């Protein structure tokens, strides 16, 4: 059963080593993420699942101990999901999870950011697993995935990584779209109120057009929270680079 969740944005710029001299511009967002994860540490959970958007081959489960890096973002910083491999059979290699046909796959960027946040907050309270979700996954499948995750242990927590629209300003990655502010407002309201119906009402096609990569992850959360009776708080809501970044805590 889901007992707590933290919702955080997943831009690599959240990591100071990536942001460099502009790291201070994300100080408030970073602090809000740490506060949200603090709620997870107090929840006495049996399992933590980090959910985030992923392209192939990063979709699907990633075990504790899976590795990722920010080499593609100008730094050699490496991260590990959780404090180390969980007990049980190990996959090939030590830096990631098994890939089809052998070899090792790294954490997708969203889960790498999640792993960095957990490391910075000293997470060692429960086993950790990652789950990469396709950006175009239909809401029904997102919700079904969330329900499966929630049933995987008596007390489950989620760290949900995902950004809002990338079209809030002319200089935004997706340029300006007049629909972006309303989409982000609806998402932020639903996340702050733990409104499951509101999250599931977010339109897949519109989210894709607005480059809102967090939509699928948020709808996984909605499915996981069915029947849990959680309350939400919106801790941060801004668009410093023309991208909607929201942080919320559910408990």
JSON list of C-alpha atoms in Angstrom, two decimals, residues 6-236:
[
{"chain": "A", "resi": 6, "resn": "UNK", "atom": "CA", "xyz": [7.46, 12.87, -3.02]},
{"chain": "A", "resi": 7, "resn": "UNK", "atom": "CA", "xyz": [7.07, 14.56, -6.39]},
{"chain": "A", "resi": 8, "resn": "UNK", "atom": "CA", "xyz": [10.16, 16.29, -7.76]},
{"chain": "A", "resi": 9, "resn": "UNK", "atom": "CA", "xyz": [11.26, 17.77, -11.10]},
{"chain": "A", "resi": 10, "resn": "UNK", "atom": "CA", "xyz": [14.05, 15.97, -12.94]},
{"chain": "A", "resi": 11, "resn": "UNK", "atom": "CA", "xyz": [16.19, 18.48, -14.87]},
{"chain": "A", "resi": 12, "resn": "UNK", "atom": "CA", "xyz": [19.90, 17.60, -14.61]},
{"chain": "A", "resi": 13, "resn": "UNK", "atom": "CA", "xyz": [20.36, 21.30, -13.75]},
{"chain": "A", "resi": 14, "resn": "UNK", "atom": "CA", "xyz": [19.03, 20.36, -10.31]},
{"chain": "A", "resi": 15, "resn": "UNK", "atom": "CA", "xyz": [22.49, 18.84, -9.72]},
{"chain": "A", "resi": 16, "resn": "UNK", "atom": "CA", "xyz": [24.99, 21.63, -8.85]},
{"chain": "A", "resi": 17, "resn": "UNK", "atom": "CA", "xyz": [27.85, 19.91, -10.65]},
{"chain": "A", "resi": 18, "resn": "UNK", "atom": "CA", "xyz": [25.81, 20.09, -13.87]},
{"chain": "A", "resi": 19, "resn": "UNK", "atom": "CA", "xyz": [24.51, 23.62, -13.34]},
{"chain": "A", "resi": 20, "resn": "UNK", "atom": "CA", "xyz": [27.93, 25.03, -12.50]},
{"chain": "A", "resi": 21, "resn": "UNK", "atom": "CA", "xyz": [27.83, 28.76, -11.87]},
{"chain": "A", "resi": 22, "resn": "UNK", "atom": "CA", "xyz": [24.04, 28.81, -12.25]},
{"chain": "A", "resi": 23, "resn": "UNK", "atom": "CA", "xyz": [23.49, 26.26, -9.47]},
{"chain": "A", "resi": 24, "resn": "UNK", "atom": "CA", "xyz": [22.03, 28.89, -7.15]},
{"chain": "A", "resi": 25, "resn": "UNK", "atom": "CA", "xyz": [19.13, 29.42, -9.55]},
{"chain": "A", "resi": 26, "resn": "UNK", "atom": "CA", "xyz": [17.72, 26.05, -8.49]},
{"chain": "A", "resi": 27, "resn": "UNK", "atom": "CA", "xyz": [18.37, 26.44, -4.75]},
{"chain": "A", "resi": 28, "resn": "UNK", "atom": "CA", "xyz": [14.68, 26.80, -3.85]},
{"chain": "A", "resi": 29, "resn": "UNK", "atom": "CA", "xyz": [13.63, 23.83, -5.98]},
{"chain": "A", "resi": 30, "resn": "UNK", "atom": "CA", "xyz": [16.44, 21.72, -4.57]},
{"chain": "A", "resi": 31, "resn": "UNK", "atom": "CA", "xyz": [15.53, 22.60, -0.98]},
{"chain": "A", "resi": 32, "resn": "UNK", "atom": "CA", "xyz": [11.88, 21.74, -1.63]},
{"chain": "A", "resi": 33, "resn": "UNK", "atom": "CA", "xyz": [12.93, 18.34, -3.02]},
{"chain": "A", "resi": 34, "resn": "UNK", "atom": "CA", "xyz": [14.94, 17.61, 0.11]},
{"chain": "A", "resi": 35, "resn": "UNK", "atom": "CA", "xyz": [11.95, 18.56, 2.27]},
{"chain": "A", "resi": 36, "resn": "UNK", "atom": "CA", "xyz": [9.64, 16.27, 0.27]},
{"chain": "A", "resi": 37, "resn": "UNK", "atom": "CA", "xyz": [12.05, 13.34, 0.56]},
{"chain": "A", "resi": 38, "resn": "UNK", "atom": "CA", "xyz": [12.27, 14.01, 4.30]},
{"chain": "A", "resi": 39, "resn": "UNK", "atom": "CA", "xyz": [8.62, 13.02, 4.54]},
{"chain": "A", "resi": 40, "resn": "UNK", "atom": "CA", "xyz": [9.48, 9.67, 2.96]},
{"chain": "A", "resi": 41, "resn": "UNK", "atom": "CA", "xyz": [12.18, 9.01, 5.53]},
{"chain": "A", "resi": 42, "resn": "UNK", "atom": "CA", "xyz": [9.65, 9.47, 8.33]},
{"chain": "A", "resi": 43, "resn": "UNK", "atom": "CA", "xyz": [7.13, 7.08, 6.79]},
{"chain": "A", "resi": 44, "resn": "UNK", "atom": "CA", "xyz": [8.84, 3.81, 7.87]},
{"chain": "A", "resi": 45, "resn": "UNK", "atom": "CA", "xyz": [8.40, 2.19, 4.48]},
{"chain": "A", "resi": 46, "resn": "UNK", "atom": "CA", "xyz": [9.31, -1.29, 3.32]},
{"chain": "A", "resi": 47, "resn": "UNK", "atom": "CA", "xyz": [10.12, -0.26, -0.24]},
{"chain": "A", "resi": 48, "resn": "UNK", "atom": "CA", "xyz": [10.86, 2.92, -2.16]},
{"chain": "A", "resi": 49, "resn": "UNK", "atom": "CA", "xyz": [10.27, 3.09, -5.92]},
{"chain": "A", "resi": 50, "resn": "UNK", "atom": "CA", "xyz": [11.72, 5.95, -7.95]},
{"chain": "A", "resi": 51, "resn": "UNK", "atom": "CA", "xyz": [9.53, 6.57, -11.01]},
{"chain": "A", "resi": 52, "resn": "UNK", "atom": "CA", "xyz": [10.56, 8.80, -13.89]},
{"chain": "A", "resi": 53, "resn": "UNK", "atom": "CA", "xyz": [10.23, 9.35, -17.64]},
{"chain": "A", "resi": 54, "resn": "UNK", "atom": "CA", "xyz": [12.56, 7.29, -19.82]},
{"chain": "A", "resi": 55, "resn": "UNK", "atom": "CA", "xyz": [13.31, 6.59, -23.44]},
{"chain": "A", "resi": 56, "resn": "UNK", "atom": "CA", "xyz": [14.47, 3.18, -24.58]},
{"chain": "A", "resi": 57, "resn": "UNK", "atom": "CA", "xyz": [16.50, 1.40, -23.28]},
{"chain": "A", "resi": 58, "resn": "UNK", "atom": "CA", "xyz": [15.85, 3.03, -19.90]},
{"chain": "A", "resi": 59, "resn": "UNK", "atom": "CA", "xyz": [12.22, 1.96, -19.58]},
{"chain": "A", "resi": 60, "resn": "UNK", "atom": "CA", "xyz": [11.23, -0.71, -17.10]},
{"chain": "A", "resi": 61, "resn": "UNK", "atom": "CA", "xyz": [12.68, -1.70, -13.73]},
{"chain": "A", "resi": 62, "resn": "UNK", "atom": "CA", "xyz": [16.14, -0.78, -12.45]},
{"chain": "A", "resi": 63, "resn": "UNK", "atom": "CA", "xyz": [17.40, -2.63, -9.36]},
{"chain": "A", "resi": 64, "resn": "UNK", "atom": "CA", "xyz": [19.00, -1.14, -6.29]},
{"chain": "A", "resi": 65, "resn": "UNK", "atom": "CA", "xyz": [22.66, -0.48, -7.03]},
{"chain": "A", "resi": 66, "resn": "UNK", "atom": "CA", "xyz": [22.02, 0.43, -10.67]},
{"chain": "A", "resi": 67, "resn": "UNK", "atom": "CA", "xyz": [24.31, 3.21, -11.79]},
{"chain": "A", "resi": 68, "resn": "UNK", "atom": "CA", "xyz": [23.94, 6.36, -13.81]},
{"chain": "A", "resi": 69, "resn": "UNK", "atom": "CA", "xyz": [26.03, 9.36, -14.75]},
{"chain": "A", "resi": 70, "resn": "UNK", "atom": "CA", "xyz": [25.81, 12.93, -15.98]},
{"chain": "A", "resi": 71, "resn": "UNK", "atom": "CA", "xyz": [28.53, 12.58, -18.62]},
{"chain": "A", "resi": 72, "resn": "UNK", "atom": "CA", "xyz": [26.11, 13.72, -21.29]},
{"chain": "A", "resi": 73, "resn": "UNK", "atom": "CA", "xyz": [25.61, 16.95, -19.37]},
{"chain": "A", "resi": 74, "resn": "UNK", "atom": "CA", "xyz": [29.21, 18.03, -19.05]},
{"chain": "A", "resi": 75, "resn": "UNK", "atom": "CA", "xyz": [30.38, 16.33, -15.84]},
{"chain": "A", "resi": 76, "resn": "UNK", "atom": "CA", "xyz": [31.79, 12.92, -14.95]},
{"chain": "A", "resi": 77, "resn": "UNK", "atom": "CA", "xyz": [29.63, 12.74, -11.82]},
{"chain": "A", "resi": 78, "resn": "UNK", "atom": "CA", "xyz": [28.29, 9.21, -11.27]},
{"chain": "A", "resi": 79, "resn": "UNK", "atom": "CA", "xyz": [25.42, 8.09, -9.05]},
{"chain": "A", "resi": 80, "resn": "UNK", "atom": "CA", "xyz": [24.02, 4.84, -7.72]},
{"chain": "A", "resi": 81, "resn": "UNK", "atom": "CA", "xyz": [20.39, 4.06, -7.02]},
{"chain": "A", "resi": 82, "resn": "UNK", "atom": "CA", "xyz": [20.28, 3.48, -3.29]},
{"chain": "A", "resi": 83, "resn": "UNK", "atom": "CA", "xyz": [23.21, 2.70, -1.02]},
{"chain": "A", "resi": 84, "resn": "UNK", "atom": "CA", "xyz": [24.21, -0.47, -2.89]},
{"chain": "A", "resi": 85, "resn": "UNK", "atom": "CA", "xyz": [22.85, -3.65, -4.44]},
{"chain": "A", "resi": 86, "resn": "UNK", "atom": "CA", "xyz": [19.87, -5.17, -2.67]},
{"chain": "A", "resi": 87, "resn": "UNK", "atom": "CA", "xyz": [20.18, -8.67, -1.25]},
{"chain": "A", "resi": 88, "resn": "UNK", "atom": "CA", "xyz": [19.38, -11.35, -3.78]},
{"chain": "A", "resi": 89, "resn": "UNK", "atom": "CA", "xyz": [20.60, -12.51, -7.18]},
{"chain": "A", "resi": 90, "resn": "UNK", "atom": "CA", "xyz": [22.72, -9.90, -8.93]},
{"chain": "A", "resi": 91, "resn": "UNK", "atom": "CA", "xyz": [22.51, -9.05, -12.60]},
{"chain": "A", "resi": 92, "resn": "UNK", "atom": "CA", "xyz": [25.59, -8.89, -14.84]},
{"chain": "A", "resi": 93, "resn": "UNK", "atom": "CA", "xyz": [27.94, -6.04, -14.05]},
{"chain": "A", "resi": 94, "resn": "UNK", "atom": "CA", "xyz": [27.76, -3.56, -11.20]},
{"chain": "A", "resi": 95, "resn": "UNK", "atom": "CA", "xyz": [26.99, -0.23, -12.84]},
{"chain": "A", "resi": 96, "resn": "UNK", "atom": "CA", "xyz": [23.40, -0.71, -13.96]},
{"chain": "A", "resi": 97, "resn": "UNK", "atom": "CA", "xyz": [20.63, -3.16, -14.69]},
{"chain": "A", "resi": 98, "resn": "UNK", "atom": "CA", "xyz": [20.70, -6.00, -17.21]},
{"chain": "A", "resi": 99, "resn": "UNK", "atom": "CA", "xyz": [19.98, -5.06, -20.80]},
{"chain": "A", "resi": 100, "resn": "UNK", "atom": "CA", "xyz": [18.40, -7.39, -23.35]},
{"chain": "A", "resi": 101, "resn": "UNK", "atom": "CA", "xyz": [21.13, -9.44, -24.97]},
{"chain": "A", "resi": 102, "resn": "UNK", "atom": "CA", "xyz": [23.53, -8.88, -22.10]},
{"chain": "A", "resi": 103, "resn": "UNK", "atom": "CA", "xyz": [25.50, -5.86, -21.00]},
{"chain": "A", "resi": 104, "resn": "UNK", "atom": "CA", "xyz": [24.44, -3.19, -18.58]},
{"chain": "A", "resi": 105, "resn": "UNK", "atom": "CA", "xyz": [22.10, -0.22, -19.04]},
{"chain": "A", "resi": 106, "resn": "UNK", "atom": "CA", "xyz": [22.50, 3.00, -17.15]},
{"chain": "A", "resi": 107, "resn": "UNK", "atom": "CA", "xyz": [19.77, 4.79, -15.28]},
{"chain": "A", "resi": 108, "resn": "UNK", "atom": "CA", "xyz": [17.88, 7.23, -17.52]},
{"chain": "A", "resi": 109, "resn": "UNK", "atom": "CA", "xyz": [18.50, 10.90, -16.63]},
{"chain": "A", "resi": 110, "resn": "UNK", "atom": "CA", "xyz": [15.31, 11.27, -14.60]},
{"chain": "A", "resi": 111, "resn": "UNK", "atom": "CA", "xyz": [16.22, 8.34, -12.35]},
{"chain": "A", "resi": 112, "resn": "UNK", "atom": "CA", "xyz": [19.83, 9.53, -12.13]},
{"chain": "A", "resi": 113, "resn": "UNK", "atom": "CA", "xyz": [18.55, 12.84, -10.74]},
{"chain": "A", "resi": 114, "resn": "UNK", "atom": "CA", "xyz": [16.38, 10.88, -8.31]},
{"chain": "A", "resi": 115, "resn": "UNK", "atom": "CA", "xyz": [19.38, 8.79, -7.27]},
{"chain": "A", "resi": 116, "resn": "UNK", "atom": "CA", "xyz": [21.38, 11.98, -6.68]},
{"chain": "A", "resi": 117, "resn": "UNK", "atom": "CA", "xyz": [18.61, 13.43, -4.48]},
{"chain": "A", "resi": 118, "resn": "UNK", "atom": "CA", "xyz": [18.46, 10.24, -2.42]},
{"chain": "A", "resi": 119, "resn": "UNK", "atom": "CA", "xyz": [22.23, 10.20, -1.98]},
{"chain": "A", "resi": 120, "resn": "UNK", "atom": "CA", "xyz": [22.24, 13.81, -0.85]},
{"chain": "A", "resi": 121, "resn": "UNK", "atom": "CA", "xyz": [19.55, 13.09, 1.73]},
{"chain": "A", "resi": 122, "resn": "UNK", "atom": "CA", "xyz": [21.33, 9.97, 2.98]},
{"chain": "A", "resi": 123, "resn": "UNK", "atom": "CA", "xyz": [18.60, 7.48, 2.08]},
{"chain": "A", "resi": 124, "resn": "UNK", "atom": "CA", "xyz": [19.23, 4.11, 3.74]},
{"chain": "A", "resi": 125, "resn": "UNK", "atom": "CA", "xyz": [15.81, 3.45, 5.25]},
{"chain": "A", "resi": 126, "resn": "UNK", "atom": "CA", "xyz": [14.42, 0.81, 2.86]},
{"chain": "A", "resi": 127, "resn": "UNK", "atom": "CA", "xyz": [15.30, -1.02, -0.37]},
{"chain": "A", "resi": 128, "resn": "UNK", "atom": "CA", "xyz": [15.10, 1.13, -3.50]},
{"chain": "A", "resi": 129, "resn": "UNK", "atom": "CA", "xyz": [14.05, 0.27, -7.04]},
{"chain": "A", "resi": 130, "resn": "UNK", "atom": "CA", "xyz": [13.74, 2.45, -10.14]},
{"chain": "A", "resi": 131, "resn": "UNK", "atom": "CA", "xyz": [11.04, 2.38, -12.80]},
{"chain": "A", "resi": 132, "resn": "UNK", "atom": "CA", "xyz": [11.44, 4.14, -16.14]},
{"chain": "A", "resi": 133, "resn": "UNK", "atom": "CA", "xyz": [8.11, 5.02, -17.77]},
{"chain": "A", "resi": 134, "resn": "UNK", "atom": "CA", "xyz": [7.53, 5.84, -21.43]},
{"chain": "A", "resi": 135, "resn": "UNK", "atom": "CA", "xyz": [6.40, 9.42, -22.01]},
{"chain": "A", "resi": 136, "resn": "UNK", "atom": "CA", "xyz": [3.52, 8.27, -24.23]},
{"chain": "A", "resi": 137, "resn": "UNK", "atom": "CA", "xyz": [2.21, 5.53, -21.94]},
{"chain": "A", "resi": 138, "resn": "UNK", "atom": "CA", "xyz": [-1.60, 5.73, -21.87]},
{"chain": "A", "resi": 139, "resn": "UNK", "atom": "CA", "xyz": [-3.17, 6.89, -18.64]},
{"chain": "A", "resi": 140, "resn": "UNK", "atom": "CA", "xyz": [-4.93, 3.56, -18.09]},
{"chain": "A", "resi": 141, "resn": "UNK", "atom": "CA", "xyz": [-1.64, 1.70, -18.23]},
{"chain": "A", "resi": 142, "resn": "UNK", "atom": "CA", "xyz": [0.02, 4.30, -16.02]},
{"chain": "A", "resi": 143, "resn": "UNK", "atom": "CA", "xyz": [-2.66, 3.84, -13.38]},
{"chain": "A", "resi": 144, "resn": "UNK", "atom": "CA", "xyz": [-2.48, 0.05, -13.64]},
{"chain": "A", "resi": 145, "resn": "UNK", "atom": "CA", "xyz": [1.30, 0.20, -13.20]},
{"chain": "A", "resi": 146, "resn": "UNK", "atom": "CA", "xyz": [0.86, 2.35, -10.13]},
{"chain": "A", "resi": 147, "resn": "UNK", "atom": "CA", "xyz": [-1.59, -0.10, -8.60]},
{"chain": "A", "resi": 148, "resn": "UNK", "atom": "CA", "xyz": [0.89, -2.94, -9.11]},
{"chain": "A", "resi": 149, "resn": "UNK", "atom": "CA", "xyz": [3.67, -0.95, -7.47]},
{"chain": "A", "resi": 150, "resn": "UNK", "atom": "CA", "xyz": [1.48, -0.08, -4.48]},
{"chain": "A", "resi": 151, "resn": "UNK", "atom": "CA", "xyz": [0.69, -3.76, -3.93]},
{"chain": "A", "resi": 152, "resn": "UNK", "atom": "CA", "xyz": [4.35, -4.82, -3.99]},
{"chain": "A", "resi": 153, "resn": "UNK", "atom": "CA", "xyz": [4.96, -4.35, -0.24]},
{"chain": "A", "resi": 154, "resn": "UNK", "atom": "CA", "xyz": [2.95, -3.58, 2.90]},
{"chain": "A", "resi": 155, "resn": "UNK", "atom": "CA", "xyz": [4.29, 0.01, 3.07]},
{"chain": "A", "resi": 156, "resn": "UNK", "atom": "CA", "xyz": [5.42, 1.54, -0.23]},
{"chain": "A", "resi": 157, "resn": "UNK", "atom": "CA", "xyz": [6.72, 5.04, -0.94]},
{"chain": "A", "resi": 158, "resn": "UNK", "atom": "CA", "xyz": [7.23, 6.68, -4.32]},
{"chain": "A", "resi": 159, "resn": "UNK", "atom": "CA", "xyz": [9.73, 9.29, -5.42]},
{"chain": "A", "resi": 160, "resn": "UNK", "atom": "CA", "xyz": [8.06, 10.59, -8.57]},
{"chain": "A", "resi": 161, "resn": "UNK", "atom": "CA", "xyz": [10.31, 12.46, -10.99]},
{"chain": "A", "resi": 162, "resn": "UNK", "atom": "CA", "xyz": [8.90, 14.58, -13.79]},
{"chain": "A", "resi": 163, "resn": "UNK", "atom": "CA", "xyz": [8.67, 18.06, -15.29]},
{"chain": "A", "resi": 164, "resn": "UNK", "atom": "CA", "xyz": [5.71, 20.09, -16.42]},
{"chain": "A", "resi": 165, "resn": "UNK", "atom": "CA", "xyz": [5.46, 21.83, -19.78]},
{"chain": "A", "resi": 166, "resn": "UNK", "atom": "CA", "xyz": [8.59, 23.10, -21.53]},
{"chain": "A", "resi": 167, "resn": "UNK", "atom": "CA", "xyz": [6.74, 25.87, -23.34]},
{"chain": "A", "resi": 168, "resn": "UNK", "atom": "CA", "xyz": [6.19, 28.63, -20.80]},
{"chain": "A", "resi": 169, "resn": "UNK", "atom": "CA", "xyz": [8.35, 31.35, -22.43]},
{"chain": "A", "resi": 170, "resn": "UNK", "atom": "CA", "xyz": [9.86, 32.26, -25.78]},
{"chain": "A", "resi": 171, "resn": "UNK", "atom": "CA", "xyz": [13.24, 30.97, -24.58]},
{"chain": "A", "resi": 172, "resn": "UNK", "atom": "CA", "xyz": [11.86, 27.70, -23.24]},
{"chain": "A", "resi": 173, "resn": "UNK", "atom": "CA", "xyz": [13.12, 24.45, -24.80]},
{"chain": "A", "resi": 174, "resn": "UNK", "atom": "CA", "xyz": [9.78, 24.01, -26.58]},
{"chain": "A", "resi": 175, "resn": "UNK", "atom": "CA", "xyz": [9.28, 27.71, -27.37]},
{"chain": "A", "resi": 176, "resn": "UNK", "atom": "CA", "xyz": [6.14, 29.48, -26.13]},
{"chain": "A", "resi": 177, "resn": "UNK", "atom": "CA", "xyz": [2.73, 27.83, -26.17]},
{"chain": "A", "resi": 178, "resn": "UNK", "atom": "CA", "xyz": [-0.21, 29.69, -24.70]},
{"chain": "A", "resi": 179, "resn": "UNK", "atom": "CA", "xyz": [-1.67, 26.42, -23.40]},
{"chain": "A", "resi": 180, "resn": "UNK", "atom": "CA", "xyz": [1.32, 25.65, -21.21]},
{"chain": "A", "resi": 181, "resn": "UNK", "atom": "CA", "xyz": [0.51, 27.81, -18.19]},
{"chain": "A", "resi": 182, "resn": "UNK", "atom": "CA", "xyz": [-3.00, 26.35, -17.86]},
{"chain": "A", "resi": 183, "resn": "UNK", "atom": "CA", "xyz": [-1.68, 22.79, -18.17]},
{"chain": "A", "resi": 184, "resn": "UNK", "atom": "CA", "xyz": [0.91, 23.38, -15.46]},
{"chain": "A", "resi": 185, "resn": "UNK", "atom": "CA", "xyz": [-1.64, 25.09, -13.23]},
{"chain": "A", "resi": 186, "resn": "UNK", "atom": "CA", "xyz": [-3.96, 22.08, -13.48]},
{"chain": "A", "resi": 187, "resn": "UNK", "atom": "CA", "xyz": [-1.08, 19.70, -12.75]},
{"chain": "A", "resi": 188, "resn": "UNK", "atom": "CA", "xyz": [0.16, 21.77, -9.82]},
{"chain": "A", "resi": 189, "resn": "UNK", "atom": "CA", "xyz": [-3.31, 22.02, -8.31]},
{"chain": "A", "resi": 190, "resn": "UNK", "atom": "CA", "xyz": [-3.82, 18.26, -8.59]},
{"chain": "A", "resi": 191, "resn": "UNK", "atom": "CA", "xyz": [-0.39, 17.47, -7.15]},
{"chain": "A", "resi": 192, "resn": "UNK", "atom": "CA", "xyz": [-0.90, 19.87, -4.26]},
{"chain": "A", "resi": 193, "resn": "UNK", "atom": "CA", "xyz": [-4.31, 18.45, -3.39]},
{"chain": "A", "resi": 194, "resn": "UNK", "atom": "CA", "xyz": [-3.45, 14.77, -3.99]},
{"chain": "A", "resi": 195, "resn": "UNK", "atom": "CA", "xyz": [-6.30, 14.87, -6.52]},
{"chain": "A", "resi": 196, "resn": "UNK", "atom": "CA", "xyz": [-6.15, 11.52, -8.29]},
{"chain": "A", "resi": 197, "resn": "UNK", "atom": "CA", "xyz": [-8.93, 12.32, -10.73]},
{"chain": "A", "resi": 198, "resn": "UNK", "atom": "CA", "xyz": [-7.27, 15.61, -11.59]},
{"chain": "A", "resi": 199, "resn": "UNK", "atom": "CA", "xyz": [-3.99, 13.87, -12.40]},
{"chain": "A", "resi": 200, "resn": "UNK", "atom": "CA", "xyz": [-5.68, 11.20, -14.48]},
{"chain": "A", "resi": 201, "resn": "UNK", "atom": "CA", "xyz": [-7.54, 13.92, -16.39]},
{"chain": "A", "resi": 202, "resn": "UNK", "atom": "CA", "xyz": [-4.27, 15.34, -17.76]},
{"chain": "A", "resi": 203, "resn": "UNK", "atom": "CA", "xyz": [-4.37, 14.76, -21.51]},
{"chain": "A", "resi": 204, "resn": "UNK", "atom": "CA", "xyz": [-1.62, 12.54, -22.95]},
{"chain": "A", "resi": 205, "resn": "UNK", "atom": "CA", "xyz": [-1.55, 14.22, -26.36]},
{"chain": "A", "resi": 206, "resn": "UNK", "atom": "CA", "xyz": [-1.51, 17.75, -24.97]},
{"chain": "A", "resi": 207, "resn": "UNK", "atom": "CA", "xyz": [1.21, 16.81, -22.50]},
{"chain": "A", "resi": 208, "resn": "UNK", "atom": "CA", "xyz": [3.33, 15.46, -25.35]},
{"chain": "A", "resi": 209, "resn": "UNK", "atom": "CA", "xyz": [2.81, 18.59, -27.44]},
{"chain": "A", "resi": 210, "resn": "UNK", "atom": "CA", "xyz": [3.84, 20.74, -24.47]},
{"chain": "A", "resi": 211, "resn": "UNK", "atom": "CA", "xyz": [6.83, 18.47, -23.74]},
{"chain": "A", "resi": 212, "resn": "UNK", "atom": "CA", "xyz": [5.49, 17.79, -20.23]},
{"chain": "A", "resi": 213, "resn": "UNK", "atom": "CA", "xyz": [7.57, 14.71, -19.50]},
{"chain": "A", "resi": 214, "resn": "UNK", "atom": "CA", "xyz": [6.13, 14.21, -16.02]},
{"chain": "A", "resi": 215, "resn": "UNK", "atom": "CA", "xyz": [2.58, 13.38, -17.08]},
{"chain": "A", "resi": 216, "resn": "UNK", "atom": "CA", "xyz": [3.01, 9.60, -17.18]},
{"chain": "A", "resi": 217, "resn": "UNK", "atom": "CA", "xyz": [4.89, 9.48, -13.87]},
{"chain": "A", "resi": 218, "resn": "UNK", "atom": "CA", "xyz": [2.21, 11.57, -12.18]},
{"chain": "A", "resi": 219, "resn": "UNK", "atom": "CA", "xyz": [-0.48, 9.22, -13.47]},
{"chain": "A", "resi": 220, "resn": "UNK", "atom": "CA", "xyz": [1.47, 6.23, -12.12]},
{"chain": "A", "resi": 221, "resn": "UNK", "atom": "CA", "xyz": [1.31, 8.01, -8.77]},
{"chain": "A", "resi": 222, "resn": "UNK", "atom": "CA", "xyz": [-2.44, 8.48, -9.17]},
{"chain": "A", "resi": 223, "resn": "UNK", "atom": "CA", "xyz": [-2.92, 4.76, -9.69]},
{"chain": "A", "resi": 224, "resn": "UNK", "atom": "CA", "xyz": [-0.67, 3.88, -6.77]},
{"chain": "A", "resi": 225, "resn": "UNK", "atom": "CA", "xyz": [-2.56, 6.20, -4.43]},
{"chain": "A", "resi": 226, "resn": "UNK", "atom": "CA", "xyz": [-6.02, 4.75, -5.09]},
{"chain": "A", "resi": 227, "resn": "UNK", "atom": "CA", "xyz": [-7.65, 3.99, -1.76]},
{"chain": "A", "resi": 228, "resn": "UNK", "atom": "CA", "xyz": [-4.67, 5.29, 0.23]},
{"chain": "A", "resi": 229, "resn": "UNK", "atom": "CA", "xyz": [-6.38, 8.45, 1.47]},
{"chain": "A", "resi": 230, "resn": "UNK", "atom": "CA", "xyz": [-3.23, 10.58, 1.27]},
{"chain": "A", "resi": 231, "resn": "UNK", "atom": "CA", "xyz": [-3.16, 14.36, 1.60]},
{"chain": "A", "resi": 232, "resn": "UNK", "atom": "CA", "xyz": [-0.92, 16.57, -0.52]},
{"chain": "A", "resi": 233, "resn": "UNK", "atom": "CA", "xyz": [1.10, 19.77, -0.18]},
{"chain": "A", "resi": 234, "resn": "UNK", "atom": "CA", "xyz": [2.60, 21.76, -3.05]},
{"chain": "A", "resi": 235, "resn": "UNK", "atom": "CA", "xyz": [6.04, 22.89, -1.89]},
{"chain": "A", "resi": 236, "resn": "UNK", "atom": "CA", "xyz": [7.33, 24.54, -5.06]}
]
